[in-house]
Amino acid sequence: MLDIVVSIALIAVVLSMIGIVYRVIKGPSTADRVIALDSLGISLISVIGLVSILLRTSVFLEVILLLGILAFIGTVAFSKFIEKGEIIQRDRHK
Amino acid sequence: MKKTNDVILQTVTKIISFIIILFSIHLFFAGHYTPGGGFIGGLMTAAALVLLLLSYDIKTMNKILPFDYKRMTAIGLLIAVLTAAGALLFNVPFFTHAYDYFDIPLLGETSLHTAVLFDIGVYLVVIGITMTIIQTIGESE
């Protein structure tokens, strides 16, 4: 019973990921693509959670937190590049 | 370039970088029995430092954390080699590890393993190399 519910949820998440990938390819501006990539990472987190329920293991739970951190840092880096043109500044008071 | 104000990013960074560093320390010490270890722990600590670099700048980072990351890489390699060579003192082959149980106050009986010392070397090397690469690319014009 649980496996069926988790499989249905997995299919729903994968369908939403296909929609997000369409937005990554089609997105008119760079900001659309960055937000689509961020939500793709968050969807990947939910896929990993559902797969770890299916496999009945708890060793993937570190991966979930890791992907959350990496998605956040990647989005911050991309948005800083869009905003300021450089990712790491040498002196921000100059 | 227009003047911008990153107060939200800097306030969030002050909280989140500590959570990332705590998570990396957890990954480092949990590596013996659960997924984790020196490599991913070092990468996560470097990720926290990169987040600080993103929201501040290289000059501020050099002021608050005055590390020479190339020297950190060398110290990590030295710790790894010395841990492996320490086995030679006890008349056993190179890289033989040992463990024993110790009574530590507050923690109780804990098993301490010399593989942790080797892992500390890996951890320092990974942080040093990652931060050297990122700072060198960030400083070039």
Coordinates of C-alpha atoms in Angstrom, one line a residue:
Chain A
M1 CA 0.0 0.0 0.0
L2 CA 2.7 2.4 1.0
D3 CA 4.7 1.5 -2.1
I4 CA 1.8 2.3 -4.4
V5 CA 1.3 5.7 -2.7
V6 CA 5.0 6.5 -2.9
S7 CA 5.2 5.4 -6.6
I8 CA 2.2 7.7 -7.4
A9 CA 4.0 10.6 -5.6
L10 CA 7.2 9.8 -7.5
I11 CA 5.4 9.9 -10.8
A12 CA 3.9 13.3 -9.9
V13 CA 7.3 14.7 -8.9
V14 CA 8.9 13.5 -12.1
L15 CA 6.1 15.0 -14.2
S16 CA 6.7 18.4 -12.4
M17 CA 10.4 18.0 -13.1
I18 CA 9.7 17.6 -16.8
G19 CA 7.7 20.8 -16.6
I20 CA 10.6 22.5 -14.9
V21 CA 13.0 21.2 -17.5
Y22 CA 10.8 22.7 -20.2
R23 CA 11.1 26.1 -18.4
V24 CA 14.9 25.7 -18.2
I25 CA 15.1 25.1 -22.0
K26 CA 12.4 27.7 -23.1
G27 CA 12.8 30.3 -20.3
P28 CA 13.0 33.8 -22.0
S29 CA 15.4 35.4 -19.4
T30 CA 18.3 34.1 -17.4
A31 CA 16.5 34.6 -14.1
D32 CA 13.7 32.2 -15.3
R33 CA 16.4 29.6 -15.9
V34 CA 18.1 30.1 -12.5
I35 CA 14.8 29.8 -10.6
A36 CA 13.9 26.7 -12.7
L37 CA 17.3 25.1 -11.8
D38 CA 16.7 25.9 -8.1
S39 CA 13.3 24.3 -8.1
L40 CA 14.8 21.3 -10.1
G41 CA 17.2 20.8 -7.2
I42 CA 14.4 21.0 -4.7
S43 CA 12.4 18.4 -6.7
L44 CA 15.5 16.2 -6.7
I45 CA 15.5 16.4 -2.9
S46 CA 11.9 15.1 -2.8
V47 CA 12.8 12.3 -5.3
I48 CA 15.6 11.2 -3.0
G49 CA 13.3 11.2 0.0
L50 CA 10.7 9.1 -1.8
V51 CA 13.3 6.7 -3.1
S52 CA 14.7 6.3 0.4
I53 CA 11.2 5.4 1.6
L54 CA 10.9 2.8 -1.3
L55 CA 14.3 1.3 -0.5
R56 CA 13.6 1.4 3.3
T57 CA 16.9 2.9 4.2
S58 CA 18.1 6.0 6.0
V59 CA 21.5 6.4 4.5
F60 CA 20.3 8.9 1.9
L61 CA 19.2 11.5 4.5
E62 CA 22.6 13.2 4.4
V63 CA 22.2 13.7 0.7
I64 CA 19.0 15.6 1.2
L65 CA 20.6 18.2 3.4
L66 CA 23.6 18.3 1.1
L67 CA 21.5 19.0 -2.0
G68 CA 19.6 21.7 -0.1
I69 CA 22.8 23.5 0.8
L70 CA 24.3 23.1 -2.7
A71 CA 21.1 24.4 -4.4
F72 CA 21.1 27.4 -2.1
I73 CA 24.8 28.3 -2.7
G74 CA 24.4 27.7 -6.5
T75 CA 21.4 30.0 -6.7
V76 CA 23.1 32.7 -4.6
A77 CA 26.2 32.5 -6.9
F78 CA 24.1 32.8 -10.1
S79 CA 22.0 35.7 -8.8
K80 CA 25.2 37.5 -7.7
F81 CA 26.6 37.0 -11.2
I82 CA 23.4 38.5 -12.7
E83 CA 23.3 41.4 -10.2
K84 CA 26.9 42.5 -10.1
G85 CA 28.7 40.8 -13.0
E86 CA 31.3 39.1 -10.8
I87 CA 30.8 36.3 -8.3
I88 CA 33.6 36.9 -5.8
Q89 CA 34.5 40.6 -5.1
R90 CA 37.9 41.7 -4.0
D91 CA 36.8 44.7 -2.0
R92 CA 33.1 45.5 -1.7
H93 CA 33.6 49.0 -0.3
K94 CA 35.6 50.2 -3.3
Chain B
M1 CA 28.2 49.7 -11.3
K2 CA 25.3 50.8 -9.1
K3 CA 25.5 50.8 -5.3
T4 CA 23.6 47.8 -3.8
N5 CA 22.7 46.7 -0.4
D6 CA 23.1 43.0 0.5
V7 CA 21.7 43.1 4.1
I8 CA 19.3 40.2 3.7
L9 CA 22.0 38.0 2.1
Q10 CA 24.6 38.9 4.7
T11 CA 22.2 38.3 7.7
V12 CA 21.2 34.9 6.2
T13 CA 24.8 34.0 5.6
K14 CA 25.7 34.7 9.3
I15 CA 23.2 32.0 10.4
I16 CA 23.4 29.5 7.6
S17 CA 27.3 29.3 7.5
F18 CA 27.3 28.0 11.1
I19 CA 24.7 25.4 10.3
I20 CA 26.7 24.2 7.3
I21 CA 29.9 24.0 9.4
L22 CA 28.1 22.0 12.1
F23 CA 26.8 19.7 9.4
S24 CA 30.3 19.2 8.0
I25 CA 31.7 18.4 11.4
H26 CA 28.9 15.9 11.9
L27 CA 29.6 14.3 8.4
F28 CA 33.3 14.2 9.3
F29 CA 32.9 12.4 12.7
A30 CA 30.1 10.1 11.5
G31 CA 32.2 8.9 8.6
H32 CA 33.3 5.7 10.3
Y33 CA 29.9 4.1 10.7
T34 CA 27.5 6.0 8.4
P35 CA 28.0 7.8 5.1
G36 CA 30.4 10.7 5.3
G37 CA 34.0 11.1 6.0
G38 CA 36.9 13.5 5.5
F39 CA 36.3 14.3 1.8
I40 CA 32.7 15.3 2.0
G41 CA 33.2 17.0 5.3
G42 CA 36.0 19.1 3.9
L43 CA 33.9 20.0 0.8
M44 CA 31.0 21.2 3.1
T45 CA 33.3 23.3 5.2
A46 CA 34.7 24.8 2.0
A47 CA 31.1 25.4 0.9
A48 CA 30.4 27.4 4.1
L49 CA 33.6 29.5 3.4
V50 CA 32.5 30.0 -0.2
L51 CA 29.1 31.2 1.0
L52 CA 31.0 33.7 3.2
L53 CA 33.1 34.7 0.2
L54 CA 29.9 35.3 -1.9
S55 CA 28.2 37.6 0.6
Y56 CA 31.3 39.4 1.7
D57 CA 34.6 39.8 -0.2
I58 CA 38.1 38.4 -0.3
K59 CA 39.6 41.2 1.8
T60 CA 37.1 40.7 4.6
M61 CA 37.6 36.9 4.5
N62 CA 41.4 37.3 4.8
K63 CA 40.8 39.6 7.8
I64 CA 38.4 37.3 9.7
L65 CA 40.1 34.0 8.8
P66 CA 43.8 34.7 8.2
F67 CA 44.6 31.2 6.9
D68 CA 47.2 30.4 4.3
Y69 CA 45.3 27.7 2.5
K70 CA 48.5 26.4 0.7
R71 CA 50.1 25.9 4.1
M72 CA 46.9 24.1 5.3
T73 CA 47.2 21.6 2.4
A74 CA 50.8 20.9 3.3
I75 CA 49.9 20.4 7.0
G76 CA 47.1 18.0 6.0
L77 CA 49.5 15.9 3.8
L78 CA 52.0 15.9 6.7
I79 CA 49.4 14.6 9.2
A80 CA 48.3 11.8 6.8
V81 CA 51.9 10.7 6.2
L82 CA 52.8 10.9 9.9
T83 CA 49.8 8.8 10.8
A84 CA 50.8 6.1 8.3
A85 CA 54.4 6.3 9.4
G86 CA 53.5 6.1 13.1
A87 CA 52.7 2.4 12.5
L88 CA 56.3 1.7 11.8
L89 CA 57.2 2.6 15.4
F90 CA 55.3 -0.4 16.7
N91 CA 56.9 -2.9 14.3
V92 CA 53.9 -3.3 12.1
P93 CA 53.5 -2.6 8.3
F94 CA 53.0 1.0 7.0
F95 CA 49.4 2.3 7.2
T96 CA 48.4 -0.2 9.9
H97 CA 45.7 1.4 12.1
A98 CA 44.9 0.7 15.7
Y99 CA 42.0 1.4 18.0
D100 CA 41.2 1.0 21.7
Y101 CA 38.4 1.9 24.2
F102 CA 39.0 4.9 26.4
D103 CA 36.9 6.4 29.3
I104 CA 36.4 10.0 28.4
P105 CA 34.6 12.3 30.9
L106 CA 31.2 13.4 29.7
L107 CA 31.2 11.0 26.8
G108 CA 31.7 7.7 28.6
E109 CA 33.4 4.7 27.0
T110 CA 34.4 5.7 23.5
S111 CA 36.4 3.8 20.9
L112 CA 39.1 6.0 19.4
H113 CA 40.7 5.0 16.1
T114 CA 43.8 6.3 14.4
A115 CA 41.9 6.4 11.1
V116 CA 40.4 9.7 12.4
L117 CA 43.9 11.2 12.4
F118 CA 44.3 10.2 8.7
D119 CA 40.8 11.6 8.0
I120 CA 41.8 15.0 9.6
G121 CA 44.7 15.1 7.0
V122 CA 42.2 14.4 4.2
Y123 CA 39.9 17.1 5.6
L124 CA 42.6 19.8 5.7
V125 CA 43.8 18.9 2.2
V126 CA 40.3 19.1 0.7
I127 CA 39.6 22.5 2.4
G128 CA 43.0 23.9 1.4
I129 CA 42.9 22.9 -2.3
T130 CA 39.2 24.0 -2.8
M131 CA 39.8 27.4 -1.2
T132 CA 43.1 27.9 -3.0
I133 CA 41.4 27.2 -6.4
I134 CA 38.5 29.5 -5.6
Q135 CA 40.5 32.4 -4.2
T136 CA 43.0 32.2 -7.1
I137 CA 40.3 32.4 -9.7
G138 CA 38.5 35.1 -7.8
E139 CA 41.5 37.3 -7.4
S140 CA 42.6 37.3 -11.1
E141 CA 41.4 40.1 -13.3

